[in-house]
Short mmCIF file of C-alpha atoms and ligand atoms in Angstrom, two decimals:
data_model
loop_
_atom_site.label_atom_id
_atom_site.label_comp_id
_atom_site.label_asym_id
_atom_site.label_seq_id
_atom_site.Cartn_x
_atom_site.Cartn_y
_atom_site.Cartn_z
CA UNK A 25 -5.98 23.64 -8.41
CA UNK A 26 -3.30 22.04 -6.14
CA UNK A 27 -1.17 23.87 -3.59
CA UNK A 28 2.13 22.96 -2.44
CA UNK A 29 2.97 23.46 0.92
CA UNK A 30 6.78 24.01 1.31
CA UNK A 31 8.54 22.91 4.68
CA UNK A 32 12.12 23.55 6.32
CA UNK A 33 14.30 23.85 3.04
CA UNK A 34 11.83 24.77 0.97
CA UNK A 35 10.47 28.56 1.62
CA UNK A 36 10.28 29.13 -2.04
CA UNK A 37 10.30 27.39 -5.18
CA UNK A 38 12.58 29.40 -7.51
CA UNK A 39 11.17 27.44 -10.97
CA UNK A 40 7.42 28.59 -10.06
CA UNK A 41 6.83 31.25 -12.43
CA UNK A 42 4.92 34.06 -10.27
CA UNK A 43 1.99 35.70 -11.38
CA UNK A 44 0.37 37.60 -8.17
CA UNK A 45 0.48 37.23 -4.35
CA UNK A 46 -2.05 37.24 -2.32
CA UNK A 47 -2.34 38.22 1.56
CA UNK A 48 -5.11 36.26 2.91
CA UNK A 49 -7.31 36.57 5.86
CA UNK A 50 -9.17 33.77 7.21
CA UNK A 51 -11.70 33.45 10.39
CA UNK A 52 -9.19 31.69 12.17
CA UNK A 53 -6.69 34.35 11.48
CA UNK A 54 -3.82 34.73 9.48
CA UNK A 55 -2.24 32.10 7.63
CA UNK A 56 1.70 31.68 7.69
CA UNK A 57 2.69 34.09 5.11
CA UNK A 58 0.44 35.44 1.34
CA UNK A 59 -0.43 32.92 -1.14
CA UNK A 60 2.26 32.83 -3.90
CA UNK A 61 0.47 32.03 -7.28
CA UNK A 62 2.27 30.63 -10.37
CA UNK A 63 3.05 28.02 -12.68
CA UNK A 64 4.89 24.97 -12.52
CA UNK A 65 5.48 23.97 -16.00
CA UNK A 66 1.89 24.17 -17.47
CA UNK A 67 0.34 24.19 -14.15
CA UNK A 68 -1.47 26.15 -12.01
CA UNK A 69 -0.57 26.35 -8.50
CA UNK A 70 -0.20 28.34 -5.47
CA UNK A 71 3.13 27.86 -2.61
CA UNK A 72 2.70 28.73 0.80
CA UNK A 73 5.47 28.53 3.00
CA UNK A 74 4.49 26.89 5.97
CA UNK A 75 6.92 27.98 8.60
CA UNK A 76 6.44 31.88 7.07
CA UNK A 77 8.81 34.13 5.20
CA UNK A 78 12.20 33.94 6.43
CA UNK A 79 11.70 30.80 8.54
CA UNK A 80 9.76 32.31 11.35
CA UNK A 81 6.84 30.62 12.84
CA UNK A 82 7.76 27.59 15.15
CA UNK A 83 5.62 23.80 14.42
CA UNK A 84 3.62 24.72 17.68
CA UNK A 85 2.86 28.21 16.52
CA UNK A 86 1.97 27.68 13.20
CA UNK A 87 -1.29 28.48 12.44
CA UNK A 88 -2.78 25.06 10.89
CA UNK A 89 -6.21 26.28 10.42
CA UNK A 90 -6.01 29.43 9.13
CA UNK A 91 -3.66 27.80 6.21
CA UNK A 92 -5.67 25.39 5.24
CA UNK A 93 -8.64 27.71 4.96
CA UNK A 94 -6.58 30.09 3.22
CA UNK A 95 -5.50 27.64 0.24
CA UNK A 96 -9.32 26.21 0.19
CA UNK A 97 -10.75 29.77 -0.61
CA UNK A 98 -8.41 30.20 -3.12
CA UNK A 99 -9.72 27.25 -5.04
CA UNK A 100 -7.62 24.38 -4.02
CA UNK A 101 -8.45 21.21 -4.07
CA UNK A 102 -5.52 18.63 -4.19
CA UNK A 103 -2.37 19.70 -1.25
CA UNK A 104 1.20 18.25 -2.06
CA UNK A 105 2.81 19.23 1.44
CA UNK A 106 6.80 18.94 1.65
CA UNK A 107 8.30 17.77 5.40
CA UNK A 108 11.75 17.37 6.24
CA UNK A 109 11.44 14.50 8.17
CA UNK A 110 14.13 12.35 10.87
CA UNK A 111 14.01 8.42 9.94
CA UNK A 112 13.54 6.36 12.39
CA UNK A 113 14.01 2.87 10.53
CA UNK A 114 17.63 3.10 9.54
CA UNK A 115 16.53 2.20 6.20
CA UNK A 116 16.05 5.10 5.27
CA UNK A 117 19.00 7.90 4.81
CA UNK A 118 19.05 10.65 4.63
CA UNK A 119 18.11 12.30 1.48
CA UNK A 120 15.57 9.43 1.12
CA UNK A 121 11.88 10.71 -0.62
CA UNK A 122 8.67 9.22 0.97
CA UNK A 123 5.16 9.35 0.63
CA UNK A 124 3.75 8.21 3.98
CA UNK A 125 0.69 6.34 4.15
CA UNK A 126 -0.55 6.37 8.07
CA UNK A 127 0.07 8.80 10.52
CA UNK A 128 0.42 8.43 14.47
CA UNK A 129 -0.10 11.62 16.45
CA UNK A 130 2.13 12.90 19.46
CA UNK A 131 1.44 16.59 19.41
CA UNK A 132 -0.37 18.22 21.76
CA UNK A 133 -1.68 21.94 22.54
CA UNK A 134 -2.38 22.70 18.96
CA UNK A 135 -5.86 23.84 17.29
CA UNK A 136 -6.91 20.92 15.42
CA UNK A 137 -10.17 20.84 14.27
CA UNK A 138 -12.83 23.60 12.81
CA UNK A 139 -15.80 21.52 14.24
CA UNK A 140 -15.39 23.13 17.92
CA UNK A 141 -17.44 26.08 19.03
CA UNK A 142 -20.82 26.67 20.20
CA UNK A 143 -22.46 26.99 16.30
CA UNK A 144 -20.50 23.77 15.43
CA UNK A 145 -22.38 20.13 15.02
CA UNK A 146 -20.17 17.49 17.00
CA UNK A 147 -18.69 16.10 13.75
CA UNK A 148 -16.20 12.89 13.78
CA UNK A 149 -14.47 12.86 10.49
CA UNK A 150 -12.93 9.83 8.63
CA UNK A 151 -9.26 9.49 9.14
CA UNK A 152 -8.84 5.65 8.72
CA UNK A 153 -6.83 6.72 5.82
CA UNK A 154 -5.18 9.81 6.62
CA UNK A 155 -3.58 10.27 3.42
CA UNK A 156 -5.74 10.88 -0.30
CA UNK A 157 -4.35 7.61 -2.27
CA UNK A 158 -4.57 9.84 -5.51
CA UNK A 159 -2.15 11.85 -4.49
CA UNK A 160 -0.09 9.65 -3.14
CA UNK A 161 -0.27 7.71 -6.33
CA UNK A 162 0.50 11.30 -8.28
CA UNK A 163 3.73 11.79 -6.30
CA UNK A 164 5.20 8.14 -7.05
CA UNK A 165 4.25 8.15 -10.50
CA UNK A 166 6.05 11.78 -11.11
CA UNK A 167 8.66 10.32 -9.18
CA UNK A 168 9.16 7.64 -11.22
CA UNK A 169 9.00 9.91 -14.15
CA UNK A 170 11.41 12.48 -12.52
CA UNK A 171 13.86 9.09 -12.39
CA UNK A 172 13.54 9.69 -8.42
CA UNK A 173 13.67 7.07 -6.32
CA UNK A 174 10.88 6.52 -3.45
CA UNK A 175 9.56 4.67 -0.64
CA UNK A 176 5.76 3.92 -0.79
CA UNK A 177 4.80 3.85 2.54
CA UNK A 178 5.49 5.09 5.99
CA UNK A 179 4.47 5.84 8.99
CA UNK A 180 4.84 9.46 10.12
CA UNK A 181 4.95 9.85 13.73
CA UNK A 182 4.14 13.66 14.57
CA UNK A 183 6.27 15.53 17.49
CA UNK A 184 5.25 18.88 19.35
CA UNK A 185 8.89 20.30 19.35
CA UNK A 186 10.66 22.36 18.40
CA UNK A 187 13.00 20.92 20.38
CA UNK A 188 14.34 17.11 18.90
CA UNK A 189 13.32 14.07 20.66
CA UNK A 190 15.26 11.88 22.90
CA UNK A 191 16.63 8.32 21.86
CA UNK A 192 14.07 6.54 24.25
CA UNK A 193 11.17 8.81 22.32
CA UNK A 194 12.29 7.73 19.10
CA UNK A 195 12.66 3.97 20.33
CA UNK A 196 9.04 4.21 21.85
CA UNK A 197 7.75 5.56 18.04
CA UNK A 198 9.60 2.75 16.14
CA UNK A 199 7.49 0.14 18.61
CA UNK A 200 4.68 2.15 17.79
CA UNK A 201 5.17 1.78 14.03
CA UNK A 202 6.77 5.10 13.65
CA UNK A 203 9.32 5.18 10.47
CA UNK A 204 9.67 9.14 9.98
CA UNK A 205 9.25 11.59 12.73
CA UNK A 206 8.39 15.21 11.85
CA UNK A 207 6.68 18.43 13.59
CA UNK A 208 4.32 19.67 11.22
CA UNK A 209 2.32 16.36 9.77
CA UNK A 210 -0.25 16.94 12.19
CA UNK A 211 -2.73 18.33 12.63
CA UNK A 212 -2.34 19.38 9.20
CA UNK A 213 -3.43 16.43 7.54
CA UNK A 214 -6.48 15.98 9.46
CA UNK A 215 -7.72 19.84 8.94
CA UNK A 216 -7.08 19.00 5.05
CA UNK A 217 -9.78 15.61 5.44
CA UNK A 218 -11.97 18.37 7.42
CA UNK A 219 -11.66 20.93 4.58
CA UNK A 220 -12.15 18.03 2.08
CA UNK A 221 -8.63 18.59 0.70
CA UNK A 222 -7.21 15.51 -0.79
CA UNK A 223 -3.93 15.77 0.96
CA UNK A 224 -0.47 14.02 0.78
CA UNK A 225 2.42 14.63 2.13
CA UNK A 226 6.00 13.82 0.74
CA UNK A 227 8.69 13.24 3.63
CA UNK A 228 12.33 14.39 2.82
CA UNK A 229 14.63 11.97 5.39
CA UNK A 230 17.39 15.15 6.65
CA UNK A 231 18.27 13.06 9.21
CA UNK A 232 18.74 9.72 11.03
CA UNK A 233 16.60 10.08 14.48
CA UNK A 234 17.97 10.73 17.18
CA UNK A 235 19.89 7.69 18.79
CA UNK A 236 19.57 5.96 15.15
CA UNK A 237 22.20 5.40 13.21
CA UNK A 238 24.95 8.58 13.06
CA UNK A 239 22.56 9.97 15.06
CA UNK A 240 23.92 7.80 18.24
CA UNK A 241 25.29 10.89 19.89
CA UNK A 242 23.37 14.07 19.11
CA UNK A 243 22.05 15.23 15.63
CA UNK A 244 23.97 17.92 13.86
CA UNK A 245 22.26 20.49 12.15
CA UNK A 246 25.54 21.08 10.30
CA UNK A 247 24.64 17.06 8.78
CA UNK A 248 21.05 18.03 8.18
CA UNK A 249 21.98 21.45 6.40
CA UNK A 250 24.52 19.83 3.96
CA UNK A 251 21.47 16.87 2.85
CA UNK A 252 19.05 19.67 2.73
CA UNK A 253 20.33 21.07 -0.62
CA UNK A 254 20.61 18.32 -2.76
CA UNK A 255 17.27 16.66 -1.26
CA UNK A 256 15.28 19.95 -2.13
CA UNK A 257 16.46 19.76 -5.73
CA UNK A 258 15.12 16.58 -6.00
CA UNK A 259 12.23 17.48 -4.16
CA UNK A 260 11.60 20.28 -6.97
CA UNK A 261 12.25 18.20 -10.19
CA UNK A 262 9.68 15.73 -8.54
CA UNK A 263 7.01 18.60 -8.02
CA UNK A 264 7.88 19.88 -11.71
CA UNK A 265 7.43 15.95 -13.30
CA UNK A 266 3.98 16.23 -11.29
N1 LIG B 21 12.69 14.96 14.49
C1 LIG B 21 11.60 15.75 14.31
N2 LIG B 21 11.43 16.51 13.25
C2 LIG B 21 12.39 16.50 12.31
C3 LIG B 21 13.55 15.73 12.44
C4 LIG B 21 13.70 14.91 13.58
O1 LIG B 21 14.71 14.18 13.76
N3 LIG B 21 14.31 15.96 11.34
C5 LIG B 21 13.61 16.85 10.58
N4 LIG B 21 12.46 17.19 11.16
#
């Protein structure tokens, strides 16, 4: 079964045709808000809204672990997770779709690995290729279905926040490599490869960074609000073509 994982703008899908919740409990506590079963079309899946009912949990205080291990026991084994991403190569607008294919980590502080603990084997997973390429390949081809456009690759650079970065931060990711900058990306994507969830994520752009573009000044979240909208919708018909 595959799970979608729904960002900022995206705390419910209102085509996903319900048929139970499901308040979960893990070992690493509780996950951000119940399991939401449905349908999407003819398929199975089950939502969870990553930053909790109502918008709650901060990036830093979301509880990664006990998510992940929440969607596994319920059967998953493919994760489509939804970011509303900044982009930091001015190619991209906002209201751009993405499917990242590498990942550079900036967070810090968070819980993000199960293999810690004194019953746990040192364990040093695979992450050459952060991303499953099925799924990636899944999301462009129900893009192109859904008559989306959508970039192929990036390069998500992952921030601690929740506060936005400065325009020297944003110039040090794009030497990095950085093209998207986001909160959440990690260490999400590297609990999924622990889990053995094949895992992709696909970036909405909400926003220029910040010193990019009409971002030269400050970002407004009056600018990111108003893409939001429209880039959800198409963030839905893509999720219903796949
Ligand atoms: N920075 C970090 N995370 C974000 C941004 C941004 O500019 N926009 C949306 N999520």
């Amino acid at each position: 079964m595959r799970a979608i994982i729904g960002g900022s703008g995206l705390g419910k899908i209102r085509s996903l045709q319900s048929t139970r919740r499901e308040v979960v409990r893990t070992p690493y506590g509780d996950p951000s808000c119940p399991l939401h079963f449905g349908h999407l079309g003819a398929h199975p899946v089950v939502f969870l809204a990553r930053h909790g009912a109502g918008h709650r949990i901060c990036p830093h205080e979301i509880n990664y672990r006990a998510n992940l291990w929440a969607l596994k026991q319920a059967g998953v084994t493919e994760v489509v997770a939804v970011a509303s991403v900044g982009g930091i190569d001015p190619a991209l607008a906002p209201g751009a779709l993405v499917v990242p294919d590498q990942i550079i980590d900036y967070t810090y502080g968070r819980a993000h690995t199960y293999f810690q603990g004194p019953d746990q084997p040192v364990t040093h997973v695979d992450f050459t290729h952060p991303y499953s390429d099925e799924v990636r390949q899944q999301l462009m081809a129900a893009a192109a279905r859904a008559g989306k456009p959508i970039v192929a690759q990036g390069t998500y650079g992952a921030t601690q926040g929740p506060r936005l970065e400065t325009a020297a931060e944003i110039r040090r990711m794009a030497r990095d490599g950085c093209t998207l900058v986001g909160m959440t990306g990690m260490p999400e994507a590297v609990l999924a490869r622990e889990l053995g969830l094949a895992y992709a994520c696909l970036a909405v752009v909400v926003n220029p960074a910040a010193g990019v573009g009409s971002s030269a000044e400050m970002i407004s979240m009056e600018a990111i609000n108003a893409v939001m909208d429209q880039a959800m919708k198409d963030v839905v018909d893509l999720l219903i073509a796949l």
